[in-house]
Amino acid sequence: MSAPIRIETTPAWPKTLRYCQTCQRETTHQLRQGAGMMVTICVPCLERALSYELDRD
């Protein structure tokens, strides 16, 4: 007898189009919430910040 396989997927963050004051463009933003607060994060700015942190050797 084999146990059933359970695959748990994390749901994708909801996305919306908004104006980013940093990019000066209309970009996709992720809506994230937790601990009683909700924030919208510009996806291109987030990717740029993360790639900068990875390249800081």
mmCIF file of C-alpha atoms in Angstrom:
data_model
loop_
_atom_site.group_PDB
_atom_site.id
_atom_site.type_symbol
_atom_site.label_atom_id
_atom_site.label_comp_id
_atom_site.label_asym_id
_atom_site.label_seq_id
_atom_site.Cartn_x
_atom_site.Cartn_y
_atom_site.Cartn_z
ATOM 1 C CA MET A 1 0.000 0.000 0.000
ATOM 2 C CA SER A 2 1.461 3.348 -0.983
ATOM 3 C CA ALA A 3 0.674 6.699 0.571
ATOM 4 C CA PRO A 4 -1.027 9.284 -1.657
ATOM 5 C CA ILE A 5 1.288 11.911 -3.069
ATOM 6 C CA ARG A 6 0.484 15.421 -1.913
ATOM 7 C CA ILE A 7 1.858 18.305 -3.891
ATOM 8 C CA GLU A 8 1.481 21.613 -2.127
ATOM 9 C CA THR A 9 1.784 24.681 -4.252
ATOM 10 C CA THR A 10 2.094 28.170 -2.954
ATOM 11 C CA PRO A 11 -0.388 30.500 -4.573
ATOM 12 C CA ALA A 12 1.008 33.260 -6.735
ATOM 13 C CA TRP A 13 0.807 36.754 -5.337
ATOM 14 C CA PRO A 14 -2.021 38.759 -6.906
ATOM 15 C CA LYS A 15 -0.778 41.310 -9.427
ATOM 16 C CA THR A 16 -2.141 44.624 -10.616
ATOM 17 C CA LEU A 17 -1.001 47.422 -12.918
ATOM 18 C CA ARG A 18 -0.043 50.632 -11.139
ATOM 19 C CA TYR A 19 2.129 53.672 -11.666
ATOM 20 C CA CYS A 20 5.556 53.360 -10.030
ATOM 21 C CA GLN A 21 7.120 56.629 -8.921
ATOM 22 C CA THR A 22 10.591 55.051 -8.976
ATOM 23 C CA CYS A 23 10.337 53.642 -12.534
ATOM 24 C CA GLN A 24 8.145 56.488 -13.778
ATOM 25 C CA ARG A 25 6.143 53.825 -15.662
ATOM 26 C CA GLU A 26 2.935 51.825 -15.412
ATOM 27 C CA THR A 27 4.193 48.424 -14.223
ATOM 28 C CA THR A 28 2.894 45.273 -12.603
ATOM 29 C CA HIS A 29 2.832 45.350 -8.824
ATOM 30 C CA GLN A 30 2.508 42.435 -6.414
ATOM 31 C CA LEU A 31 0.044 42.733 -3.579
ATOM 32 C CA ARG A 32 1.527 41.187 -0.436
ATOM 33 C CA GLN A 33 -0.027 41.036 2.981
ATOM 34 C CA GLY A 34 0.869 39.753 6.381
ATOM 35 C CA ALA A 35 0.976 40.762 10.035
ATOM 36 C CA GLY A 36 -1.930 43.167 9.656
ATOM 37 C CA MET A 37 -0.607 45.155 6.714
ATOM 38 C CA MET A 38 -0.729 45.025 2.933
ATOM 39 C CA VAL A 39 1.862 46.468 0.526
ATOM 40 C CA THR A 40 2.165 46.812 -3.218
ATOM 41 C CA ILE A 41 5.608 46.149 -4.666
ATOM 42 C CA CYS A 42 6.711 47.104 -8.171
ATOM 43 C CA VAL A 43 7.877 43.853 -9.788
ATOM 44 C CA PRO A 44 10.604 45.359 -12.056
ATOM 45 C CA CYS A 45 11.998 47.406 -9.134
ATOM 46 C CA LEU A 46 11.962 44.313 -6.900
ATOM 47 C CA GLU A 47 13.784 42.244 -9.543
ATOM 48 C CA ARG A 48 16.346 45.026 -10.055
ATOM 49 C CA ALA A 49 16.978 45.283 -6.294
ATOM 50 C CA LEU A 50 17.344 41.514 -5.908
ATOM 51 C CA SER A 51 19.716 41.208 -8.861
ATOM 52 C CA TYR A 52 21.787 44.088 -7.440
ATOM 53 C CA GLU A 53 22.066 42.264 -4.110
ATOM 54 C CA LEU A 54 23.170 39.065 -5.872
ATOM 55 C CA ASP A 55 25.832 40.861 -7.938
ATOM 56 C CA ARG A 56 27.463 42.615 -4.963
ATOM 57 C CA ASP A 57 30.483 40.288 -4.703
#
